Amino acid sequence: MAKLLSCVLGPRLYKIYRERDSERAPASVPETPTAVTAPHSSSWDTYYQPRALEKHADSILALASVFWSISYYSSPFAFFYLYRKGYLSLSKVVPFSHYAGTLLLLLAGVACLRGIGRWTNPQYRQFITILEATHRNQSSENKRQLANYNFDFRSWPVDFHWEEPSSRKESRGGPSRRGVALLRPEPLHRGTADTLLNRVKKLPCQITSYLVAHTLGRRMLYPGSVYLLQKALMPVLLQGQARLVEECNGRRAKLLACDGNEIDTMFVDRRGTAEPQGQKLVICCEGNAGFYENEANAMDVVVQFAIHRLGFQPQDIIIYAWSIGGFTATWAAMSYPDVSAMILDASFDDLVPLALKVMPDSWRGLVTRTVRQHLNLNNAEQLCRYQGPVLLIRRTKDEIITTTVPEDIMSNRGNDLLLKLLQHRYPRVMAEEGLRVVRQWLEASSQLEEASIYSRWEVEEDWCLSVLRSYQAEHGPDFPWSVGEDMSADGRRQLALFLARKHLHNFEATHCTPLPAQNFQMPWHL
């Protein structure tokens, strides 16, 4: 009976991975809290095949969850309609509650039938036994066997907790349960702007901004957090996870962030291979259509997991980010300044211009205020706090982070990210002459035009390198540098073009085109 209840309440099982010969376990192990029966090799060739009863019950419950999601997002409009029609009176709400209660009982019955279907399936009973044993005792053997299954992530046992590292102390700047530290925009006014009367006047705008940010705004910014999109992406996600596990020996782990968010990670270990870069760890930050909403709290626990559990030093960590993942990546580089390098692909400098692009002009004030107070993805500001090597990848046909049309390459906000980075690190070089010539170079729409501008100014790379190395040897590596202060305008132009070319590479593709392996390169450094 206990096993039947576990099958009723247990998670949905999606796939049983193909067994790798190097990890094949004995055919039979005593069923104890620390070791359970290993799956037989015959079950490792396909997706998990549920019995008919479980399959049909799952379909009914999945359909019910979709209807619930649609009802949840449309509830404000539904309540308004019902109120206008007079359907929210007590005499009409009570019968409706009876219908709702009956429906819930029917769904509970369907869930019980699904549990019976699982209970009759030896594959699921074997899986639930391993899962329960792992929750009781997270031994290496139990976790190895559990890794052979892909199931509802909510039931995956936590592998790493944000409070686990011994270095986690409030006095040392670690995160609290309220979250990690973020850069906040400075108040626009001082003095009279802080009076009680002015705060009262601002209150309606602040309430409106909060409601917009936590309803429409977050779901527009992070569509991957919407249940319906999660359902649509699930087959692709399962396919990608299966490839990482079966072909790349990936190891899945659940990390618990300080805000209670559970982070799904996949680690591919290359340290035991002959690859020259196998000792480096690349942390990848997804874009906004990803399955999870990546934020600074999540990124913090991922970096802590890499350092304290996987055993990587910050100097051996490279951070790669695509699209909106640039926010978490630049936060990590700012907060962990010893990381080896930063690669930002199809990212932007600031969210406000992109938000204004998709909203009505009459909403400009509300949009700006909402972004600054609640959704302030200030990538450029965070990136300028990082001292290490940086490479920006600009997609020349990007339709997402341009503020006009994809063909207008100068409206790509990756340009502004580059300019702000160079102006912070080399303010003397990026004076009027340097800024103008870099803008001309950014405006080039082809490699031929880029090379033409580069050769027109007769950039001597050896001279540029010698100037930069001499300055570094004399003044140290910390930015900003005052190099170019006593230099001719022609010299500043050469240095500006040289630095721009080293910090930004073009990729002729749209925003969502996968980056080919040959385009993933380490950033330039002296």
Short mmCIF file of C-alpha atoms in Angstrom, two decimals:
data_model
loop_
_atom_site.label_atom_id
_atom_site.label_comp_id
_atom_site.label_asym_id
_atom_site.label_seq_id
_atom_site.Cartn_x
_atom_site.Cartn_y
_atom_site.Cartn_z
CA MET A 1 0.00 0.00 0.00
CA ALA A 2 2.87 2.38 0.77
CA LYS A 3 4.33 1.76 -2.68
CA LEU A 4 0.94 2.42 -4.28
CA LEU A 5 0.68 5.75 -2.46
CA SER A 6 4.19 6.63 -3.61
CA CYS A 7 3.14 5.89 -7.20
CA VAL A 8 0.05 8.14 -6.83
CA LEU A 9 2.06 11.05 -5.38
CA GLY A 10 5.26 10.41 -7.34
CA PRO A 11 6.67 12.60 -10.15
CA ARG A 12 6.15 12.06 -13.83
CA LEU A 13 8.87 9.93 -15.40
CA TYR A 14 9.96 11.09 -18.86
CA LYS A 15 12.90 8.97 -19.93
CA ILE A 16 15.25 6.22 -18.87
CA TYR A 17 18.67 6.97 -20.33
CA ARG A 18 20.72 4.44 -22.24
CA GLU A 19 23.22 2.81 -19.95
CA ARG A 20 26.89 3.57 -20.51
CA ASP A 21 29.19 0.56 -20.28
CA SER A 22 31.60 2.40 -18.02
CA GLU A 23 28.84 2.98 -15.49
CA ARG A 24 26.99 -0.33 -15.75
CA ALA A 25 25.97 -1.54 -12.33
CA PRO A 26 25.49 -5.10 -11.10
CA ALA A 27 22.23 -6.64 -12.19
CA SER A 28 20.99 -7.04 -8.64
CA VAL A 29 21.76 -5.11 -5.49
CA PRO A 30 19.92 -5.58 -2.17
CA GLU A 31 17.05 -3.10 -1.84
CA THR A 32 18.23 -1.03 1.15
CA PRO A 33 18.17 2.72 1.92
CA THR A 34 21.68 3.05 0.50
CA ALA A 35 21.53 0.66 -2.45
CA VAL A 36 18.64 -0.44 -4.63
CA THR A 37 18.19 -2.68 -7.63
CA ALA A 38 19.85 -1.30 -10.75
CA PRO A 39 17.81 -1.02 -13.97
CA HIS A 40 18.21 -3.86 -16.45
CA SER A 41 19.92 -3.05 -19.74
CA SER A 42 16.79 -3.90 -21.73
CA SER A 43 15.05 -0.74 -20.48
CA TRP A 44 17.67 1.71 -21.66
CA ASP A 45 16.89 2.02 -25.34
CA THR A 46 13.83 4.33 -25.54
CA TYR A 47 11.73 6.86 -23.68
CA TYR A 48 9.87 5.52 -20.69
CA GLN A 49 6.75 3.75 -21.93
CA PRO A 50 3.82 4.19 -19.52
CA ARG A 51 0.97 1.69 -19.40
CA ALA A 52 -2.31 2.70 -21.04
CA LEU A 53 -3.99 3.70 -17.77
CA GLU A 54 -1.12 5.97 -16.76
CA LYS A 55 -0.81 7.41 -20.27
CA HIS A 56 -4.47 8.41 -20.59
CA ALA A 57 -4.66 9.74 -17.02
CA ASP A 58 -1.53 11.81 -17.64
CA SER A 59 -3.13 13.29 -20.76
CA ILE A 60 -6.24 14.29 -18.82
CA LEU A 61 -4.23 15.89 -16.01
CA ALA A 62 -1.95 17.67 -18.49
CA LEU A 63 -4.99 19.09 -20.30
CA ALA A 64 -6.43 20.24 -16.97
CA SER A 65 -3.16 21.98 -16.08
CA VAL A 66 -3.16 23.81 -19.44
CA PHE A 67 -6.73 24.99 -18.86
CA TRP A 68 -5.78 26.11 -15.36
CA SER A 69 -2.80 28.07 -16.72
CA ILE A 70 -5.00 29.78 -19.31
CA SER A 71 -7.58 30.57 -16.63
CA TYR A 72 -4.91 31.98 -14.34
CA TYR A 73 -3.59 34.44 -16.92
CA SER A 74 -7.06 35.43 -18.11
CA SER A 75 -8.59 35.65 -14.61
CA PRO A 76 -8.49 39.50 -14.36
CA PHE A 77 -10.52 39.80 -17.57
CA ALA A 78 -12.84 36.97 -16.51
CA PHE A 79 -13.54 38.54 -13.11
CA PHE A 80 -14.23 41.89 -14.72
CA TYR A 81 -16.66 40.28 -17.21
CA LEU A 82 -18.43 38.27 -14.50
CA TYR A 83 -18.73 41.35 -12.30
CA ARG A 84 -20.28 43.40 -15.12
CA LYS A 85 -22.77 40.60 -15.83
CA GLY A 86 -23.69 40.22 -12.16
CA TYR A 87 -22.44 36.63 -11.82
CA LEU A 88 -20.40 37.28 -8.67
CA SER A 89 -23.40 37.32 -6.36
CA LEU A 90 -23.54 34.76 -3.53
CA SER A 91 -26.50 32.94 -5.07
CA LYS A 92 -24.49 32.18 -8.20
CA VAL A 93 -21.06 31.66 -6.64
CA VAL A 94 -22.24 28.82 -4.35
CA PRO A 95 -23.45 26.52 -7.19
CA PHE A 96 -20.26 27.28 -9.09
CA SER A 97 -18.19 26.24 -6.07
CA HIS A 98 -20.08 22.92 -6.05
CA TYR A 99 -19.16 22.35 -9.71
CA ALA A 100 -15.55 23.23 -8.96
CA GLY A 101 -15.45 20.84 -6.00
CA THR A 102 -16.89 18.02 -8.13
CA LEU A 103 -14.28 18.69 -10.81
CA LEU A 104 -11.48 18.56 -8.25
CA LEU A 105 -12.75 15.22 -6.95
CA LEU A 106 -12.84 13.84 -10.49
CA LEU A 107 -9.26 15.00 -11.10
CA ALA A 108 -8.20 13.40 -7.80
CA GLY A 109 -9.75 10.15 -9.01
CA VAL A 110 -7.84 10.44 -12.29
CA ALA A 111 -4.64 10.96 -10.32
CA CYS A 112 -5.37 7.78 -8.34
CA LEU A 113 -5.95 5.84 -11.56
CA ARG A 114 -2.63 7.16 -12.86
CA GLY A 115 -0.98 5.91 -9.67
CA ILE A 116 -2.48 2.45 -10.19
CA GLY A 117 -1.13 2.46 -13.74
CA ARG A 118 2.32 3.33 -12.45
CA TRP A 119 2.10 0.69 -9.74
CA THR A 120 1.51 -2.01 -12.37
CA ASN A 121 4.59 -0.89 -14.31
CA PRO A 122 7.83 -2.47 -13.00
CA GLN A 123 9.92 0.32 -14.56
CA TYR A 124 8.13 3.00 -12.56
CA ARG A 125 8.19 0.95 -9.34
CA GLN A 126 11.93 0.52 -9.78
CA PHE A 127 12.34 4.26 -10.36
CA ILE A 128 10.26 5.30 -7.33
CA THR A 129 12.26 2.90 -5.14
CA ILE A 130 15.53 4.53 -6.24
CA LEU A 131 14.08 8.03 -5.76
CA GLU A 132 12.87 7.31 -2.22
CA ALA A 133 16.19 5.71 -1.30
CA THR A 134 18.06 8.76 -2.60
CA HIS A 135 15.89 11.13 -0.58
CA ARG A 136 16.67 9.08 2.54
CA ASN A 137 20.37 8.73 1.85
CA GLN A 138 22.17 10.66 -0.90
CA SER A 139 25.01 8.17 -1.25
CA SER A 140 27.08 8.26 -4.42
CA GLU A 141 25.64 4.93 -5.54
CA ASN A 142 22.02 6.05 -5.12
CA LYS A 143 22.67 9.34 -6.90
CA ARG A 144 24.44 7.52 -9.73
CA GLN A 145 21.42 5.28 -10.25
CA LEU A 146 18.96 8.19 -9.99
CA ALA A 147 20.91 10.06 -12.68
CA ASN A 148 19.80 7.38 -15.13
CA TYR A 149 16.26 8.82 -15.04
CA ASN A 150 14.75 12.06 -16.29
CA PHE A 151 11.65 13.03 -14.32
CA ASP A 152 9.78 16.04 -12.95
CA PHE A 153 12.51 18.32 -11.62
CA ARG A 154 10.51 19.35 -8.55
CA SER A 155 11.09 15.89 -7.08
CA TRP A 156 14.83 15.84 -7.75
CA PRO A 157 16.74 15.87 -4.42
CA VAL A 158 18.75 19.02 -3.68
CA ASP A 159 22.45 18.43 -4.42
CA PHE A 160 23.82 21.77 -3.22
CA HIS A 161 22.45 24.43 -0.86
CA TRP A 162 23.42 28.09 -0.98
CA GLU A 163 24.33 28.00 2.73
CA GLU A 164 26.55 24.97 2.31
CA PRO A 165 29.95 26.67 1.71
CA SER A 166 31.78 27.46 4.95
CA SER A 167 32.56 30.90 3.56
CA ARG A 168 28.87 31.90 3.70
CA LYS A 169 28.74 34.56 6.39
CA GLU A 170 26.85 37.81 6.37
CA SER A 171 29.91 39.64 7.67
CA ARG A 172 31.88 38.53 4.63
CA GLY A 173 29.37 39.82 2.14
CA GLY A 174 27.52 36.57 1.43
CA PRO A 175 23.88 36.67 0.36
CA SER A 176 21.02 36.71 2.85
CA ARG A 177 17.62 35.14 2.33
CA ARG A 178 16.56 38.41 0.75
CA GLY A 179 19.01 37.84 -2.08
CA VAL A 180 22.40 38.91 -3.34
CA ALA A 181 23.49 42.52 -3.70
CA LEU A 182 22.54 44.31 -6.93
CA LEU A 183 23.53 47.67 -8.34
CA ARG A 184 20.66 50.10 -7.81
CA PRO A 185 20.01 53.25 -9.85
CA GLU A 186 20.82 56.49 -8.08
CA PRO A 187 17.87 58.72 -7.08
CA LEU A 188 17.24 61.39 -9.67
CA HIS A 189 16.65 64.17 -7.17
CA ARG A 190 17.70 65.11 -3.68
CA GLY A 191 16.38 67.44 -1.00
CA THR A 192 12.78 68.44 -1.63
CA ALA A 193 12.20 65.32 -3.74
CA ASP A 194 12.37 63.19 -0.59
CA THR A 195 9.61 65.03 1.29
CA LEU A 196 6.59 63.12 2.53
CA LEU A 197 4.24 64.97 0.20
CA ASN A 198 6.32 64.06 -2.83
CA ARG A 199 6.42 60.42 -1.77
CA VAL A 200 2.63 60.38 -1.51
CA LYS A 201 2.36 61.90 -4.98
CA LYS A 202 4.65 59.19 -6.36
CA LEU A 203 2.82 56.33 -4.65
CA PRO A 204 0.21 55.67 -7.41
CA CYS A 205 3.00 55.55 -10.02
CA GLN A 206 5.07 53.20 -7.86
CA ILE A 207 2.10 50.88 -7.31
CA THR A 208 1.38 50.85 -11.05
CA SER A 209 5.03 50.10 -11.83
CA TYR A 210 5.05 47.23 -9.34
CA LEU A 211 1.89 45.69 -10.79
CA VAL A 212 3.12 46.03 -14.38
CA ALA A 213 6.53 44.56 -13.52
CA HIS A 214 5.19 41.55 -11.62
CA THR A 215 2.40 40.67 -14.07
CA LEU A 216 2.95 41.60 -17.70
CA GLY A 217 6.57 42.81 -17.45
CA ARG A 218 8.24 39.71 -16.02
CA ARG A 219 6.46 37.38 -18.41
CA MET A 220 7.41 39.49 -21.41
CA LEU A 221 11.00 39.66 -20.24
CA TYR A 222 11.24 35.99 -19.19
CA PRO A 223 8.75 34.07 -21.36
CA GLY A 224 10.47 30.84 -20.31
CA SER A 225 8.77 31.23 -16.92
CA VAL A 226 5.30 30.92 -18.52
CA TYR A 227 3.86 27.44 -18.05
CA LEU A 228 2.44 27.19 -21.58
CA LEU A 229 5.83 27.92 -23.12
CA GLN A 230 7.44 25.41 -20.77
CA LYS A 231 5.05 22.77 -22.07
CA ALA A 232 5.87 23.71 -25.66
CA LEU A 233 9.63 23.55 -25.02
CA MET A 234 9.56 20.34 -22.99
CA PRO A 235 10.27 17.89 -25.89
CA VAL A 236 13.25 19.97 -27.04
CA LEU A 237 14.55 20.24 -23.47
CA LEU A 238 14.26 16.49 -22.91
CA GLN A 239 16.06 15.80 -26.18
CA GLY A 240 18.90 18.16 -25.28
CA GLN A 241 19.25 16.73 -21.79
CA ALA A 242 19.34 13.19 -23.17
CA ARG A 243 22.12 14.13 -25.58
CA LEU A 244 24.20 15.71 -22.81
CA VAL A 245 23.76 12.70 -20.53
CA GLU A 246 24.15 9.91 -23.07
CA GLU A 247 26.74 11.38 -25.43
CA CYS A 248 28.68 13.81 -23.22
CA ASN A 249 28.42 12.02 -19.86
CA GLY A 250 26.63 15.05 -18.37
CA ARG A 251 25.75 15.12 -14.69
CA ARG A 252 22.53 16.83 -13.59
CA ALA A 253 22.27 18.61 -10.24
CA LYS A 254 19.68 20.65 -8.38
CA LEU A 255 20.96 23.76 -6.62
CA LEU A 256 18.93 25.68 -4.03
CA ALA A 257 19.40 29.47 -4.23
CA CYS A 258 19.02 31.85 -1.31
CA ASP A 259 15.54 32.94 -2.48
CA GLY A 260 14.29 29.33 -2.54
CA ASN A 261 14.56 29.04 -6.32
CA GLU A 262 15.63 25.57 -7.51
CA ILE A 263 18.21 25.69 -10.28
CA ASP A 264 18.57 22.89 -12.82
CA THR A 265 22.19 22.46 -13.94
CA MET A 266 24.07 20.08 -16.22
CA PHE A 267 27.82 19.58 -15.77
CA VAL A 268 30.06 18.03 -18.44
CA ASP A 269 33.48 17.19 -16.96
CA ARG A 270 36.40 17.32 -19.40
CA ARG A 271 39.18 17.35 -16.81
CA GLY A 272 40.01 13.71 -17.45
CA THR A 273 40.46 14.18 -21.20
CA ALA A 274 43.48 15.18 -23.27
CA GLU A 275 41.79 18.40 -24.43
CA PRO A 276 43.98 21.47 -23.73
CA GLN A 277 41.02 23.47 -22.37
CA GLY A 278 39.70 20.58 -20.27
CA GLN A 279 40.78 22.24 -17.02
CA LYS A 280 38.55 25.25 -17.70
CA LEU A 281 34.88 25.40 -16.73
CA VAL A 282 32.48 27.34 -18.98
CA ILE A 283 29.35 28.50 -17.15
CA CYS A 284 26.60 29.16 -19.70
CA CYS A 285 23.82 31.69 -19.01
CA GLU A 286 20.70 31.13 -21.08
CA GLY A 287 18.50 33.66 -22.81
CA ASN A 288 14.94 34.63 -21.97
CA ALA A 289 13.31 31.73 -23.81
CA GLY A 290 15.18 29.32 -21.56
CA PHE A 291 13.33 26.94 -19.29
CA TYR A 292 14.24 28.80 -16.12
CA GLU A 293 14.32 32.44 -15.10
CA ASN A 294 18.00 33.09 -14.46
CA GLU A 295 18.72 35.84 -11.98
CA ALA A 296 21.60 36.91 -9.76
CA ASN A 297 20.57 34.63 -6.88
CA ALA A 298 20.64 31.64 -9.20
CA MET A 299 23.97 32.65 -10.69
CA ASP A 300 25.50 33.04 -7.25
CA VAL A 301 24.67 29.48 -6.18
CA VAL A 302 25.91 28.13 -9.54
CA VAL A 303 29.31 29.79 -9.07
CA GLN A 304 29.47 28.58 -5.47
CA PHE A 305 28.65 25.05 -6.64
CA ALA A 306 31.43 25.23 -9.23
CA ILE A 307 33.97 26.36 -6.63
CA HIS A 308 33.02 24.39 -3.53
CA ARG A 309 31.57 21.18 -4.97
CA LEU A 310 33.12 20.74 -8.42
CA GLY A 311 36.52 22.00 -7.26
CA PHE A 312 37.22 24.74 -9.82
CA GLN A 313 39.15 27.84 -8.87
CA PRO A 314 37.68 31.20 -10.02
CA GLN A 315 40.73 31.62 -12.30
CA ASP A 316 39.63 28.44 -14.14
CA ILE A 317 36.06 29.65 -14.78
CA ILE A 318 34.92 31.25 -18.04
CA ILE A 319 31.44 32.79 -18.24
CA TYR A 320 29.52 32.65 -21.51
CA ALA A 321 26.15 34.35 -21.90
CA TRP A 322 23.63 34.65 -24.69
CA SER A 323 21.02 37.40 -24.99
CA ILE A 324 19.43 38.34 -21.67
CA GLY A 325 21.79 35.94 -19.92
CA GLY A 326 24.27 38.81 -20.12
CA PHE A 327 22.76 40.22 -16.94
CA THR A 328 23.57 37.22 -14.76
CA ALA A 329 26.95 36.82 -16.46
CA THR A 330 28.01 40.43 -15.87
CA TRP A 331 26.73 40.21 -12.29
CA ALA A 332 28.91 37.13 -11.72
CA ALA A 333 31.95 38.84 -13.26
CA MET A 334 31.38 41.88 -11.06
CA SER A 335 30.85 39.81 -7.92
CA TYR A 336 33.58 37.24 -8.63
CA PRO A 337 36.29 39.42 -10.22
CA ASP A 338 38.84 36.59 -10.37
CA VAL A 339 36.96 34.62 -13.04
CA SER A 340 39.13 33.95 -16.05
CA ALA A 341 37.16 35.55 -18.89
CA MET A 342 33.76 36.78 -20.09
CA ILE A 343 32.07 36.10 -23.46
CA LEU A 344 28.81 37.93 -24.22
CA ASP A 345 26.91 36.75 -27.29
CA ALA A 346 24.04 38.82 -28.71
CA SER A 347 23.79 40.84 -25.51
CA PHE A 348 22.98 44.50 -24.83
CA ASP A 349 23.98 47.38 -22.60
CA ASP A 350 20.68 48.38 -20.99
CA LEU A 351 17.09 47.12 -21.07
CA VAL A 352 15.31 50.49 -21.23
CA PRO A 353 15.87 51.20 -24.98
CA LEU A 354 14.73 47.69 -25.90
CA ALA A 355 11.65 47.93 -23.67
CA LEU A 356 10.68 51.29 -25.17
CA LYS A 357 10.94 49.74 -28.64
CA VAL A 358 8.06 47.30 -28.05
CA MET A 359 5.78 49.55 -25.96
CA PRO A 360 3.61 52.53 -26.99
CA ASP A 361 5.28 55.95 -26.89
CA SER A 362 2.64 57.17 -24.45
CA TRP A 363 3.95 54.61 -21.94
CA ARG A 364 7.52 55.90 -22.06
CA GLY A 365 7.55 57.27 -18.50
CA LEU A 366 5.88 54.19 -17.02
CA VAL A 367 8.17 51.80 -18.90
CA THR A 368 11.34 53.64 -17.87
CA ARG A 369 10.27 53.83 -14.24
CA THR A 370 9.22 50.16 -14.15
CA VAL A 371 12.46 48.91 -15.67
CA ARG A 372 14.67 51.05 -13.45
CA GLN A 373 12.89 50.07 -10.24
CA HIS A 374 12.07 46.41 -10.84
CA LEU A 375 13.74 45.01 -14.00
CA ASN A 376 16.99 46.95 -14.15
CA LEU A 377 19.18 44.81 -16.39
CA ASN A 378 22.16 47.18 -16.36
CA ASN A 379 24.65 44.96 -18.18
CA ALA A 380 27.10 47.69 -19.16
CA GLU A 381 27.31 49.12 -15.66
CA GLN A 382 28.06 45.69 -14.21
CA LEU A 383 30.51 44.78 -16.98
CA CYS A 384 32.55 47.92 -16.29
CA ARG A 385 33.15 46.62 -12.74
CA TYR A 386 35.04 43.61 -14.18
CA GLN A 387 38.77 43.84 -14.85
CA GLY A 388 39.32 40.66 -16.87
CA PRO A 389 39.29 39.78 -20.60
CA VAL A 390 35.99 40.36 -22.43
CA LEU A 391 34.77 39.29 -25.88
CA LEU A 392 31.52 40.56 -27.39
CA ILE A 393 29.85 38.68 -30.24
CA ARG A 394 27.61 40.90 -32.37
CA ARG A 395 25.08 39.21 -34.64
CA THR A 396 24.79 41.27 -37.80
CA LYS A 397 21.17 40.20 -38.52
CA ASP A 398 19.91 40.42 -34.95
CA GLU A 399 16.18 41.17 -34.82
CA ILE A 400 15.82 41.22 -31.02
CA ILE A 401 18.38 43.65 -29.60
CA THR A 402 18.09 46.23 -32.38
CA THR A 403 15.91 49.25 -31.71
CA THR A 404 14.79 49.73 -35.35
CA VAL A 405 15.17 46.91 -37.91
CA PRO A 406 17.76 44.11 -38.19
CA GLU A 407 19.29 45.70 -41.29
CA ASP A 408 20.16 48.84 -39.29
CA ILE A 409 23.27 47.46 -37.64
CA MET A 410 23.97 50.72 -35.80
CA SER A 411 20.78 50.22 -33.77
CA ASN A 412 22.20 46.98 -32.34
CA ARG A 413 22.64 47.57 -28.60
CA GLY A 414 25.76 45.43 -28.67
CA ASN A 415 27.46 48.50 -30.16
CA ASP A 416 26.58 50.54 -27.09
CA LEU A 417 27.87 47.77 -24.83
CA LEU A 418 31.24 47.86 -26.61
CA LEU A 419 31.48 51.65 -26.55
CA LYS A 420 30.65 51.87 -22.85
CA LEU A 421 33.22 49.18 -22.03
CA LEU A 422 35.98 50.85 -24.06
CA GLN A 423 35.11 54.33 -22.75
CA HIS A 424 35.39 53.02 -19.19
CA ARG A 425 38.65 51.13 -19.70
CA TYR A 426 40.40 53.51 -22.09
CA PRO A 427 38.80 56.95 -21.59
CA ARG A 428 41.71 58.89 -23.20
CA VAL A 429 41.80 56.68 -26.26
CA MET A 430 38.02 56.81 -26.66
CA ALA A 431 37.97 60.60 -26.81
CA GLU A 432 36.32 62.36 -29.73
CA GLU A 433 38.60 60.99 -32.48
CA GLY A 434 38.65 57.44 -31.17
CA LEU A 435 34.90 57.35 -30.58
CA ARG A 436 34.16 58.61 -34.08
CA VAL A 437 36.39 56.08 -35.85
CA VAL A 438 35.03 53.15 -33.80
CA ARG A 439 31.49 54.18 -34.74
CA GLN A 440 32.53 54.14 -38.41
CA TRP A 441 33.99 50.66 -37.93
CA LEU A 442 30.81 49.43 -36.20
CA GLU A 443 28.71 50.78 -39.07
CA ALA A 444 30.47 48.47 -41.55
CA SER A 445 28.02 45.85 -42.78
CA SER A 446 30.56 43.34 -44.10
CA GLN A 447 34.04 42.03 -43.36
CA LEU A 448 35.31 43.80 -46.48
CA GLU A 449 34.09 47.17 -45.22
CA GLU A 450 35.61 46.51 -41.79
CA ALA A 451 38.96 45.67 -43.33
CA SER A 452 38.75 48.77 -45.53
CA ILE A 453 38.25 51.08 -42.53
CA TYR A 454 40.99 49.28 -40.62
CA SER A 455 43.49 49.67 -43.45
CA ARG A 456 42.44 53.27 -44.20
CA TRP A 457 43.80 54.35 -40.83
CA GLU A 458 46.88 52.15 -41.27
CA VAL A 459 46.58 50.47 -37.91
CA GLU A 460 49.97 49.11 -36.83
CA GLU A 461 49.11 46.26 -34.50
CA ASP A 462 52.69 45.75 -33.29
CA TRP A 463 52.89 49.41 -32.28
CA CYS A 464 49.52 49.22 -30.51
CA LEU A 465 50.60 46.13 -28.58
CA SER A 466 53.89 47.71 -27.53
CA VAL A 467 52.13 50.86 -26.27
CA LEU A 468 49.61 48.86 -24.24
CA ARG A 469 52.22 46.49 -22.80
CA SER A 470 54.50 49.36 -21.83
CA TYR A 471 51.65 51.10 -20.02
CA GLN A 472 50.64 47.89 -18.25
CA ALA A 473 54.20 47.22 -17.12
CA GLU A 474 54.51 50.74 -15.72
CA HIS A 475 51.07 51.34 -14.20
CA GLY A 476 49.63 47.87 -13.60
CA PRO A 477 46.63 46.06 -15.09
CA ASP A 478 43.73 47.76 -13.25
CA PHE A 479 41.29 49.80 -15.33
CA PRO A 480 40.63 52.56 -16.22
CA TRP A 481 43.88 53.35 -18.04
CA SER A 482 45.11 56.81 -18.97
CA VAL A 483 46.99 55.52 -22.01
CA GLY A 484 46.65 57.90 -24.96
CA GLU A 485 46.73 61.03 -22.82
CA ASP A 486 49.81 62.49 -24.56
CA MET A 487 49.21 60.82 -27.89
CA SER A 488 48.40 62.28 -31.28
CA ALA A 489 44.91 62.04 -32.71
CA ASP A 490 46.13 59.53 -35.30
CA GLY A 491 47.63 57.36 -32.56
CA ARG A 492 44.39 57.39 -30.60
CA ARG A 493 42.46 56.37 -33.71
CA GLN A 494 44.77 53.43 -34.27
CA LEU A 495 44.52 52.29 -30.68
CA ALA A 496 40.72 52.71 -30.65
CA LEU A 497 40.29 50.58 -33.79
CA PHE A 498 42.75 47.98 -32.53
CA LEU A 499 40.94 47.66 -29.19
CA ALA A 500 37.49 47.57 -30.80
CA ARG A 501 38.55 44.77 -33.13
CA LYS A 502 40.00 42.78 -30.24
CA HIS A 503 36.89 43.14 -28.07
CA LEU A 504 34.12 42.55 -30.64
CA HIS A 505 33.67 39.84 -33.27
CA ASN A 506 30.86 39.77 -35.82
CA PHE A 507 28.74 36.71 -36.49
CA GLU A 508 26.52 36.88 -39.57
CA ALA A 509 23.34 35.39 -38.14
CA THR A 510 20.02 36.15 -36.48
CA HIS A 511 19.50 36.32 -32.73
CA CYS A 512 18.49 32.69 -32.14
CA THR A 513 20.91 30.94 -34.49
CA PRO A 514 23.09 28.51 -32.48
CA LEU A 515 26.68 29.69 -32.23
CA PRO A 516 28.99 27.31 -34.16
CA ALA A 517 31.83 25.78 -32.17
CA GLN A 518 34.48 27.53 -34.27
CA ASN A 519 33.00 30.91 -33.32
CA PHE A 520 33.48 30.24 -29.62
CA GLN A 521 36.86 31.83 -28.95
CA MET A 522 38.71 32.97 -25.87
CA PRO A 523 38.82 36.77 -25.34
CA TRP A 524 41.97 38.69 -26.20
CA HIS A 525 44.28 39.79 -23.41
CA LEU A 526 47.76 41.26 -23.19
#
